[in-house]
CSV table of C-alpha atoms and ligand atoms in Angstrom, one decimal:
chain,number,residue,atom,x,y,z
E,1,UNK,CA,13.7,4.6,-36.3
E,2,UNK,CA,10.4,5.0,-34.4
E,3,UNK,CA,9.1,7.8,-36.3
E,4,UNK,CA,9.1,5.6,-39.5
E,5,UNK,CA,6.7,3.0,-37.8
E,6,UNK,CA,3.1,3.6,-38.0
E,7,UNK,CA,1.8,4.9,-34.9
E,8,UNK,CA,-0.6,2.2,-34.3
E,9,UNK,CA,2.4,0.0,-33.8
E,10,UNK,CA,3.9,2.0,-31.0
E,11,UNK,CA,1.3,3.4,-29.1
E,12,UNK,CA,0.1,2.5,-25.7
E,13,UNK,CA,-3.1,0.4,-25.5
E,14,UNK,CA,-6.2,2.6,-25.0
E,15,UNK,CA,-6.6,1.1,-21.3
E,16,UNK,CA,-3.4,2.3,-20.1
E,17,UNK,CA,-3.1,5.7,-21.8
E,18,UNK,CA,-4.6,7.6,-18.7
E,19,UNK,CA,-1.8,6.4,-16.2
E,20,UNK,CA,1.4,7.5,-18.0
E,21,UNK,CA,4.6,7.0,-15.4
E,22,UNK,CA,3.7,6.3,-11.8
E,23,UNK,CA,4.2,9.6,-9.4
E,24,UNK,CA,6.6,7.2,-7.4
E,25,UNK,CA,8.8,6.7,-10.3
E,26,UNK,CA,8.6,10.3,-11.4
E,27,UNK,CA,9.3,11.7,-7.8
E,28,UNK,CA,12.1,9.5,-7.4
E,29,UNK,CA,13.9,10.2,-10.5
E,30,UNK,CA,13.5,14.1,-9.6
E,31,UNK,CA,15.0,13.4,-6.3
E,32,UNK,CA,17.9,11.8,-8.0
E,33,UNK,CA,18.3,14.6,-10.5
E,34,UNK,CA,18.4,17.3,-7.6
E,35,UNK,CA,20.2,15.1,-5.2
E,36,UNK,CA,17.2,15.7,-2.7
E,37,UNK,CA,16.5,13.6,0.3
E,38,UNK,CA,13.8,11.4,-1.1
E,39,UNK,CA,10.8,11.2,1.2
E,40,UNK,CA,8.5,10.7,-1.6
E,41,UNK,CA,8.6,6.8,-2.7
E,42,UNK,CA,7.7,4.5,0.3
E,43,UNK,CA,10.6,2.2,0.5
E,44,UNK,CA,12.8,1.9,3.4
E,45,UNK,CA,16.6,3.2,3.2
E,46,UNK,CA,17.6,0.7,5.8
E,47,UNK,CA,18.0,-2.8,5.6
E,48,UNK,CA,15.6,-5.4,7.0
E,49,UNK,CA,16.9,-8.3,9.5
E,50,UNK,CA,20.1,-9.7,8.4
E,51,UNK,CA,19.2,-13.5,9.1
E,52,UNK,CA,16.4,-12.8,6.3
E,53,UNK,CA,19.1,-11.9,3.8
E,54,UNK,CA,21.2,-14.7,4.9
E,55,UNK,CA,18.4,-17.2,4.4
E,56,UNK,CA,17.6,-16.2,1.0
E,57,UNK,CA,21.6,-16.5,0.4
E,58,UNK,CA,21.3,-20.0,2.2
E,59,UNK,CA,18.2,-21.1,0.1
E,60,UNK,CA,20.3,-20.4,-3.2
E,61,UNK,CA,23.2,-22.2,-1.9
E,62,UNK,CA,21.0,-25.2,-1.1
E,63,UNK,CA,19.7,-25.1,-4.7
E,64,UNK,CA,16.1,-23.5,-4.4
E,65,UNK,CA,16.9,-21.7,-7.6
E,66,UNK,CA,14.0,-23.3,-10.0
E,67,UNK,CA,10.3,-22.4,-10.7
E,68,UNK,CA,8.4,-22.9,-7.3
E,69,UNK,CA,4.8,-24.4,-7.1
E,70,UNK,CA,2.8,-21.7,-8.9
E,71,UNK,CA,0.5,-20.8,-5.8
E,72,UNK,CA,3.9,-20.5,-3.6
E,73,UNK,CA,6.4,-22.7,-2.0
E,74,UNK,CA,4.7,-25.2,0.5
E,75,UNK,CA,7.1,-23.7,3.3
E,76,UNK,CA,5.7,-20.3,2.9
E,77,UNK,CA,2.0,-21.1,2.0
E,78,UNK,CA,1.9,-22.9,5.6
E,79,UNK,CA,3.8,-19.8,7.3
E,80,UNK,CA,1.2,-17.5,5.8
E,81,UNK,CA,-1.6,-19.8,7.3
E,82,UNK,CA,0.4,-19.8,10.7
E,83,UNK,CA,0.6,-16.2,10.7
E,84,UNK,CA,-2.8,-15.7,9.9
E,85,UNK,CA,-3.9,-17.8,12.7
E,86,UNK,CA,-1.5,-16.5,15.2
E,87,UNK,CA,-2.1,-12.8,14.8
E,88,UNK,CA,-5.8,-13.0,13.9
E,89,UNK,CA,-7.3,-16.5,14.5
E,90,UNK,CA,-8.0,-17.2,11.0
E,91,UNK,CA,-7.7,-20.7,10.1
E,92,UNK,CA,-6.7,-21.2,6.7
E,93,UNK,CA,-5.7,-24.6,4.4
E,94,UNK,CA,-2.3,-23.4,3.3
E,95,UNK,CA,-2.6,-25.6,0.3
E,96,UNK,CA,-5.9,-24.0,-1.0
E,97,UNK,CA,-6.3,-20.7,0.6
E,98,UNK,CA,-3.2,-19.1,0.2
E,99,UNK,CA,-1.3,-17.8,-2.9
E,100,UNK,CA,2.1,-16.1,-3.1
E,101,UNK,CA,2.4,-13.3,-5.7
E,102,UNK,CA,5.2,-11.0,-6.9
E,103,UNK,CA,4.4,-8.4,-4.2
E,104,UNK,CA,0.7,-7.3,-3.2
E,105,UNK,CA,0.6,-5.4,-6.4
E,106,UNK,CA,0.6,-8.8,-8.4
E,107,UNK,CA,-1.9,-10.0,-6.0
E,108,UNK,CA,-4.4,-7.4,-6.7
E,109,UNK,CA,-3.8,-7.4,-10.4
E,110,UNK,CA,-4.3,-11.2,-10.1
E,111,UNK,CA,-7.6,-10.4,-8.0
E,112,UNK,CA,-9.1,-8.3,-10.8
E,113,UNK,CA,-8.0,-10.3,-13.9
E,114,UNK,CA,-9.2,-13.4,-12.1
E,115,UNK,CA,-12.3,-12.4,-10.4
E,116,UNK,CA,-13.8,-9.7,-12.6
E,117,UNK,CA,-15.7,-9.4,-15.9
E,118,UNK,CA,-15.3,-6.5,-18.5
E,119,UNK,CA,-17.8,-4.0,-17.3
E,120,UNK,CA,-18.0,-5.0,-13.6
E,121,UNK,CA,-17.7,-2.2,-11.1
E,122,UNK,CA,-15.5,-2.0,-8.1
E,123,UNK,CA,-16.1,0.4,-5.4
E,124,UNK,CA,-13.2,2.1,-3.5
E,125,UNK,CA,-12.2,5.2,-1.7
E,126,UNK,CA,-10.0,8.0,-2.7
E,127,UNK,CA,-7.2,9.0,-2.3
E,128,UNK,CA,-6.2,5.4,-3.3
E,129,UNK,CA,-3.1,3.7,-4.0
E,130,UNK,CA,-1.9,4.4,-7.4
E,131,UNK,CA,-2.1,0.7,-8.9
E,132,UNK,CA,-5.8,0.1,-8.2
E,133,UNK,CA,-7.5,2.0,-11.1
E,134,UNK,CA,-4.8,0.6,-13.4
E,135,UNK,CA,-5.5,-2.9,-12.2
E,136,UNK,CA,-9.1,-2.5,-12.8
E,137,UNK,CA,-8.7,-1.1,-16.2
E,138,UNK,CA,-6.7,-4.0,-17.5
E,139,UNK,CA,-9.5,-6.2,-16.5
E,140,UNK,CA,-11.6,-4.0,-18.3
E,141,UNK,CA,-13.4,-3.3,-15.1
E,142,UNK,CA,-14.3,0.0,-13.4
E,143,UNK,CA,-13.4,1.5,-10.2
E,144,UNK,CA,-15.9,3.7,-8.6
E,145,UNK,CA,-14.9,6.0,-5.9
E,146,UNK,CA,-16.0,7.6,-2.9
E,147,UNK,CA,-14.1,10.4,-1.6
E,148,UNK,CA,-12.6,10.4,2.1
E,149,UNK,CA,-12.2,13.9,3.0
E,150,UNK,CA,-9.2,15.7,4.5
E,151,UNK,CA,-8.5,16.1,7.6
E,152,UNK,CA,-10.2,13.3,9.3
E,153,UNK,CA,-10.9,11.3,6.3
E,154,UNK,CA,-14.1,9.7,7.8
E,155,UNK,CA,-15.8,7.0,6.1
E,156,UNK,CA,-19.4,8.5,4.8
E,157,UNK,CA,-21.5,5.2,4.6
E,158,UNK,CA,-24.2,6.9,3.0
E,159,UNK,CA,-22.1,7.9,0.1
E,160,UNK,CA,-20.7,4.6,0.0
E,161,UNK,CA,-24.3,3.0,-0.1
E,162,UNK,CA,-25.4,5.4,-2.5
E,163,UNK,CA,-22.4,4.3,-5.2
E,164,UNK,CA,-23.5,0.7,-5.0
E,165,UNK,CA,-25.2,-0.1,-8.3
E,166,UNK,CA,-26.3,-3.1,-10.2
E,167,UNK,CA,-22.9,-3.8,-11.7
E,168,UNK,CA,-21.1,-3.5,-8.4
E,169,UNK,CA,-19.2,-6.6,-7.6
E,170,UNK,CA,-16.6,-5.9,-5.2
E,171,UNK,CA,-15.4,-3.1,-2.7
E,172,UNK,CA,-11.7,-2.6,-2.6
E,173,UNK,CA,-10.4,-1.5,0.8
E,174,UNK,CA,-7.1,-0.5,2.1
E,175,UNK,CA,-6.1,-0.5,5.8
E,176,UNK,CA,-3.8,0.8,7.1
E,177,UNK,CA,-4.5,3.4,4.4
E,178,UNK,CA,-1.8,4.8,2.1
E,179,UNK,CA,-1.9,7.7,1.9
E,180,UNK,CA,-3.7,9.2,4.8
E,181,UNK,CA,-2.4,6.8,7.5
E,182,UNK,CA,-6.2,6.2,8.3
E,183,UNK,CA,-6.7,2.9,10.1
E,184,UNK,CA,-10.4,1.9,9.6
E,185,UNK,CA,-12.0,1.8,12.9
E,186,UNK,CA,-14.3,-1.3,14.0
E,187,UNK,CA,-17.5,0.5,13.2
E,188,UNK,CA,-16.4,1.5,9.8
E,189,UNK,CA,-15.6,-2.2,8.8
E,190,UNK,CA,-18.8,-3.2,10.6
E,191,UNK,CA,-20.6,-0.7,8.0
E,192,UNK,CA,-18.7,-2.1,5.1
E,193,UNK,CA,-19.3,-5.6,5.8
E,194,UNK,CA,-22.9,-4.9,6.3
E,195,UNK,CA,-23.0,-3.4,2.8
E,196,UNK,CA,-21.0,-6.0,1.4
E,197,UNK,CA,-23.2,-8.8,2.7
E,198,UNK,CA,-26.6,-7.0,1.9
E,199,UNK,CA,-25.5,-6.5,-1.9
E,200,UNK,CA,-23.4,-9.7,-2.2
E,201,UNK,CA,-20.1,-8.1,-2.9
E,202,UNK,CA,-16.6,-9.3,-2.8
E,203,UNK,CA,-14.0,-7.4,-0.5
E,204,UNK,CA,-10.6,-7.0,-2.0
E,205,UNK,CA,-8.5,-5.9,1.1
E,206,UNK,CA,-5.0,-4.6,0.8
E,207,UNK,CA,-3.4,-4.9,4.1
E,208,UNK,CA,0.1,-4.4,3.6
E,209,UNK,CA,0.4,-2.3,6.4
E,210,UNK,CA,-0.9,-4.6,8.8
E,211,UNK,CA,1.5,-4.5,11.3
E,212,UNK,CA,2.2,-0.8,11.0
E,213,UNK,CA,-0.3,0.9,13.5
E,214,UNK,CA,0.3,3.0,16.1
E,215,UNK,CA,-2.9,3.2,18.4
E,216,UNK,CA,-5.6,1.1,17.6
E,217,UNK,CA,-4.5,-2.3,16.1
E,218,UNK,CA,-5.3,-3.4,12.6
E,219,UNK,CA,-8.6,-5.4,12.4
E,220,UNK,CA,-8.8,-7.4,9.2
E,221,UNK,CA,-12.4,-7.3,7.5
E,222,UNK,CA,-12.3,-11.0,6.8
E,223,UNK,CA,-12.4,-11.7,10.9
E,224,UNK,CA,-15.9,-9.9,10.8
E,225,UNK,CA,-18.8,-12.4,11.2
E,226,UNK,CA,-19.7,-13.6,7.5
E,227,UNK,CA,-16.6,-12.0,5.7
E,228,UNK,CA,-14.2,-14.6,5.2
E,229,UNK,CA,-16.3,-16.2,2.6
E,230,UNK,CA,-16.3,-13.2,0.5
E,231,UNK,CA,-12.9,-11.7,1.2
E,232,UNK,CA,-9.5,-11.6,-0.4
E,233,UNK,CA,-6.9,-10.4,2.1
E,234,UNK,CA,-3.6,-8.9,0.8
E,235,UNK,CA,-0.4,-8.5,2.3
E,236,UNK,CA,3.1,-7.6,1.5
E,237,UNK,CA,6.8,-9.4,2.8
E,238,UNK,CA,8.2,-5.9,1.5
E,239,UNK,CA,6.2,-3.5,3.9
E,240,UNK,CA,6.7,-5.7,7.3
E,241,UNK,CA,10.2,-7.0,6.8
E,242,UNK,CA,11.5,-4.0,4.9
E,243,UNK,CA,12.6,-5.9,1.7
E,244,UNK,CA,10.4,-3.8,-1.2
E,245,UNK,CA,12.6,-5.0,-3.8
E,246,UNK,CA,12.2,-8.7,-3.3
E,247,UNK,CA,8.3,-8.2,-4.3
E,248,UNK,CA,7.0,-11.0,-2.5
E,249,UNK,CA,3.6,-10.9,-1.5
E,250,UNK,CA,0.5,-12.9,-0.4
E,251,UNK,CA,-3.1,-13.2,-0.3
E,252,UNK,CA,-5.5,-15.7,1.4
E,253,UNK,CA,-9.2,-16.3,1.5
E,254,UNK,CA,-11.8,-19.0,0.6
E,255,UNK,CA,-10.7,-21.5,-2.0
E,256,UNK,CA,-13.5,-20.3,-4.4
E,257,UNK,CA,-11.8,-16.9,-4.6
E,258,UNK,CA,-8.1,-17.9,-4.2
E,259,UNK,CA,-8.4,-20.5,-7.0
E,260,UNK,CA,-9.1,-17.3,-9.4
E,261,UNK,CA,-6.4,-15.5,-8.4
E,262,UNK,CA,-4.2,-18.2,-8.4
E,263,UNK,CA,-5.4,-19.1,-12.1
E,264,UNK,CA,-4.6,-15.6,-13.3
E,265,UNK,CA,-1.3,-15.7,-11.3
E,266,UNK,CA,-0.2,-18.9,-13.4
E,267,UNK,CA,0.0,-16.7,-16.7
E,268,UNK,CA,0.9,-13.2,-15.1
E,269,UNK,CA,4.2,-14.4,-13.7
E,270,UNK,CA,3.6,-18.1,-12.8
E,271,UNK,CA,5.5,-17.9,-9.4
E,272,UNK,CA,7.5,-15.3,-7.6
E,273,UNK,CA,11.3,-15.8,-6.7
E,274,UNK,CA,11.9,-19.3,-5.1
E,275,UNK,CA,14.8,-18.4,-2.8
E,276,UNK,CA,13.0,-15.3,-1.6
E,277,UNK,CA,10.1,-17.1,-0.6
E,278,UNK,CA,12.1,-19.5,1.3
E,279,UNK,CA,13.8,-16.5,3.4
E,280,UNK,CA,10.1,-14.9,3.6
E,281,UNK,CA,9.1,-18.4,5.3
E,282,UNK,CA,11.6,-18.0,7.7
E,283,UNK,CA,10.8,-14.4,8.7
E,284,UNK,CA,7.2,-15.6,9.3
E,285,UNK,CA,8.0,-18.4,11.5
E,286,UNK,CA,10.7,-17.2,13.5
E,287,UNK,CA,10.3,-13.6,14.1
E,288,UNK,CA,7.9,-13.4,17.2
E,289,UNK,CA,5.8,-10.8,18.8
E,290,UNK,CA,9.0,-8.7,19.9
E,291,UNK,CA,9.8,-8.1,16.3
E,292,UNK,CA,6.4,-6.7,15.6
E,293,UNK,CA,6.5,-4.6,18.7
E,294,UNK,CA,9.8,-3.4,18.2
E,295,UNK,CA,9.0,-2.4,14.4
E,296,UNK,CA,6.2,-0.4,15.7
E,297,UNK,CA,8.2,1.3,18.2
E,298,UNK,CA,10.7,2.5,15.5
E,299,UNK,CA,8.0,3.7,13.3
E,300,UNK,CA,6.3,5.8,16.1
E,301,UNK,CA,9.9,7.5,16.8
E,302,UNK,CA,10.3,8.2,13.1
E,303,UNK,CA,6.5,9.4,13.0
E,304,UNK,CA,7.1,11.7,15.9
E,305,UNK,CA,10.4,13.1,14.5
E,306,UNK,CA,9.0,13.8,11.0
E,307,UNK,CA,5.8,15.3,12.5
E,308,UNK,CA,7.9,17.8,14.6
E,309,UNK,CA,9.7,18.8,11.3
E,310,UNK,CA,6.6,19.3,9.2
E,311,UNK,CA,4.7,21.4,12.1
E,312,UNK,CA,7.8,23.6,12.6
E,313,UNK,CA,7.4,25.1,9.0
E,314,UNK,CA,3.6,25.3,9.0
E,315,UNK,CA,3.0,22.2,7.4
E,316,UNK,CA,0.0,21.0,9.5
E,317,UNK,CA,-0.4,17.1,9.5
E,318,UNK,CA,-2.4,15.0,11.7
E,319,UNK,CA,-0.8,12.0,13.3
E,320,UNK,CA,-1.1,9.1,11.0
E,321,UNK,CA,-2.7,6.2,12.7
E,322,UNK,CA,-1.0,3.5,10.6
E,323,UNK,CA,1.4,3.0,7.4
E,324,UNK,CA,4.6,5.0,7.0
E,325,UNK,CA,3.2,8.4,5.4
E,326,UNK,CA,2.1,11.9,6.8
E,327,UNK,CA,-0.3,13.9,4.7
E,328,UNK,CA,0.4,17.6,5.3
E,329,UNK,CA,-2.0,20.5,4.6
E,330,UNK,CA,0.6,22.9,2.4
E,331,UNK,CA,-2.1,25.8,2.3
E,332,UNK,CA,-0.1,27.8,5.3
E,333,UNK,CA,3.1,27.6,3.4
E,334,UNK,CA,2.2,28.2,-0.2
E,335,UNK,CA,-0.3,29.2,-2.8
E,336,UNK,CA,0.7,26.6,-5.2
E,337,UNK,CA,-0.9,23.2,-5.7
E,338,UNK,CA,0.5,20.3,-4.7
E,339,UNK,CA,2.5,19.3,-8.1
E,340,UNK,CA,4.2,22.6,-8.2
E,341,UNK,CA,5.0,22.6,-4.4
E,342,UNK,CA,6.5,19.2,-4.7
E,343,UNK,CA,8.4,20.2,-7.7
E,344,UNK,CA,9.7,23.3,-6.0
E,345,UNK,CA,10.5,21.3,-2.9
E,346,UNK,CA,12.4,18.9,-4.5
E,347,UNK,CA,14.4,21.3,-6.8
E,348,UNK,CA,14.9,24.1,-4.2
E,349,UNK,CA,14.5,23.0,-0.9
E,350,UNK,CA,16.0,19.4,-1.7
E,351,UNK,CA,13.5,17.1,-0.2
E,352,UNK,CA,11.1,15.1,-2.4
E,353,UNK,CA,7.6,14.3,-1.2
E,354,UNK,CA,4.5,13.2,-3.1
E,355,UNK,CA,1.9,15.1,-4.6
E,356,UNK,CA,-1.2,13.5,-3.5
E,357,UNK,CA,-3.6,14.7,-6.2
E,358,UNK,CA,-2.0,11.5,-8.2
E,359,UNK,CA,-4.3,9.4,-5.6
E,360,UNK,CA,-7.6,11.1,-6.5
E,361,UNK,CA,-9.7,10.4,-9.6
E,362,UNK,CA,-12.9,11.9,-9.1
E,363,UNK,CA,-12.0,14.9,-7.1
E,364,UNK,CA,-8.3,15.8,-7.8
E,365,UNK,CA,-8.7,19.3,-6.1
E,366,UNK,CA,-9.0,17.4,-2.6
E,367,UNK,CA,-5.3,16.5,-3.0
E,368,UNK,CA,-4.2,19.7,-4.3
E,369,UNK,CA,-3.5,21.3,-1.1
E,370,UNK,CA,-1.6,18.1,0.4
E,371,UNK,CA,1.6,16.7,0.4
E,372,UNK,CA,2.7,13.4,1.1
E,373,UNK,CA,6.1,12.7,3.0
E,374,UNK,CA,7.3,9.2,3.8
E,375,UNK,CA,8.9,8.0,7.0
E,376,UNK,CA,10.4,4.7,6.4
E,377,UNK,CA,13.7,6.3,6.5
E,378,UNK,CA,16.6,6.4,9.1
E,379,UNK,CA,16.9,8.9,11.7
E,380,UNK,CA,20.1,10.4,9.9
E,381,UNK,CA,17.8,10.7,6.6
E,382,UNK,CA,15.0,12.3,8.6
E,383,UNK,CA,17.5,14.4,10.2
E,384,UNK,CA,19.0,15.7,7.0
E,385,UNK,CA,15.3,16.2,5.5
E,386,UNK,CA,14.9,18.4,8.8
E,387,UNK,CA,18.1,20.8,8.1
E,388,UNK,CA,16.6,21.3,4.5
E,389,UNK,CA,13.2,21.9,5.6
E,390,UNK,CA,13.9,24.1,8.2
E,391,UNK,CA,16.5,26.2,5.9
E,392,UNK,CA,14.6,26.2,3.0
E,393,UNK,CA,11.2,27.1,4.4
E,394,UNK,CA,10.4,30.0,6.9
E,395,UNK,CA,9.6,28.7,10.5
E,396,UNK,CA,6.4,29.4,12.2
E,397,UNK,CA,5.3,29.7,15.6
E,398,UNK,CA,4.0,26.3,17.0
Y,401,LIG,N1,-0.7,-1.5,-1.7
Y,401,LIG,C1,-0.3,-0.4,-1.0
Y,401,LIG,C2,-1.5,0.4,-0.1
Y,401,LIG,C3,1.1,0.2,-0.8
Y,401,LIG,O1,1.4,1.3,-0.5
Y,401,LIG,C4,1.9,-0.7,-1.6
Y,401,LIG,C5,3.2,0.1,-1.9
Y,401,LIG,N2,4.1,-0.9,-1.5
Y,401,LIG,C6,1.4,-1.6,-2.2
Y,401,LIG,C7,0.2,-2.2,-2.2
Y,401,LIG,C8,2.6,-2.6,-3.2
Y,401,LIG,O2,3.1,-3.6,-2.4
Y,401,LIG,P1,4.1,-4.4,-3.1
Y,401,LIG,O3,5.5,-4.1,-3.1
Y,401,LIG,O4,4.2,-5.8,-2.1
Y,401,LIG,O5,3.8,-4.8,-4.4
Y,402,LIG,N1,4.0,1.9,-2.1
Y,402,LIG,C1,5.0,2.9,-2.4
Y,402,LIG,C2,4.5,4.1,-2.1
Y,402,LIG,O1,3.5,4.5,-1.9
Y,402,LIG,C3,5.6,2.8,-3.9
Y,402,LIG,C4,5.6,1.6,-4.4
Y,402,LIG,C5,5.7,1.8,-6.0
Y,402,LIG,O2,6.6,2.6,-6.1
Y,402,LIG,N2,5.1,1.2,-6.9
Y,402,LIG,O3,5.4,5.1,-1.9
């Protein structure tokens, strides 16, 4: 009986207490309970390319079933290096400058655990992906935030410069950005790079949506002059190839930084699933520019469909420039805050979405009038969501 165990034995460690259960688990659970269309957690409800699944089955049948090389199977490390060269003209030594992880989530955790000392500060933006504060906290480090403000989420370079202090060791960047859909512009990246160089900061760059941009292409900050040496670039097989449940991700950068990530990774998970790494290598090696173009075109169609749905019921959302989320302003529709609105939308209307205050740490009220909808869903799902939203919320004049 838990009740008879001294409370110290069953309590969550102090450093994890602020985080509770993630908003993604909570909202997906609520969606399941109410049989709502789930536009909350960002996972595709369709399959990635069939040949990739077959490649994983083949890798298993061929006996690739034991622990892999800790930093990643050689084929995948080489495929990641090839991808970075083809897409961004970045030259990497696959054996020393690439690491494979259990998703970008583990890569980020390996970065904070491998690179930061307790008490170090990392500067990032809010809204932010929910795993970042926890990754910093588990390393004993502290995240500090600069708020990107609705509706354009422009970078306030002066606020960022002011936030840099003697303990700041790194900037944590996410572009294309979850949940705003912002793709950092070249000038913004130049400003960030300038500050990183001036203050001798590392950059941890989460680029899991690198192939999901609609207008201006994504630019990895590592490609800016003088930035490769100080940047860890992270990406995710799950996002680009629609296999989020495989949890395969990678990071690349100079050996000095990658050796720290790989050192931590040895003791967090040691390696990610071997046959899945073989399949990921084939995806990177065999899918050419057509795949990436079609990927973006399919998402552009889903984006347009969802935005039409939302705007017809007064949920004003700017066109996201990247990633697969639309961030709508709920003020024309409700007086409730985002948490109450998302609960009601799930329970009464039958469409689940994410309350974005979960992505704010400093200024939670900035997220209280917003609502995040994921469009990594089939057109059938998006049509079903449209029917429910149009039936459940009053239509407004365009
Ligand atoms: N970073 C961002 C910005 C994300 O949206 C996500 C969600 N998939 C991740 C990291 C996690 O990626 P992975 O599933 O590869 O761990
Ligand atoms: N990245 C996904 C999202 O933003 C969620 C991933 C997760 O559930 N941890 O919706």
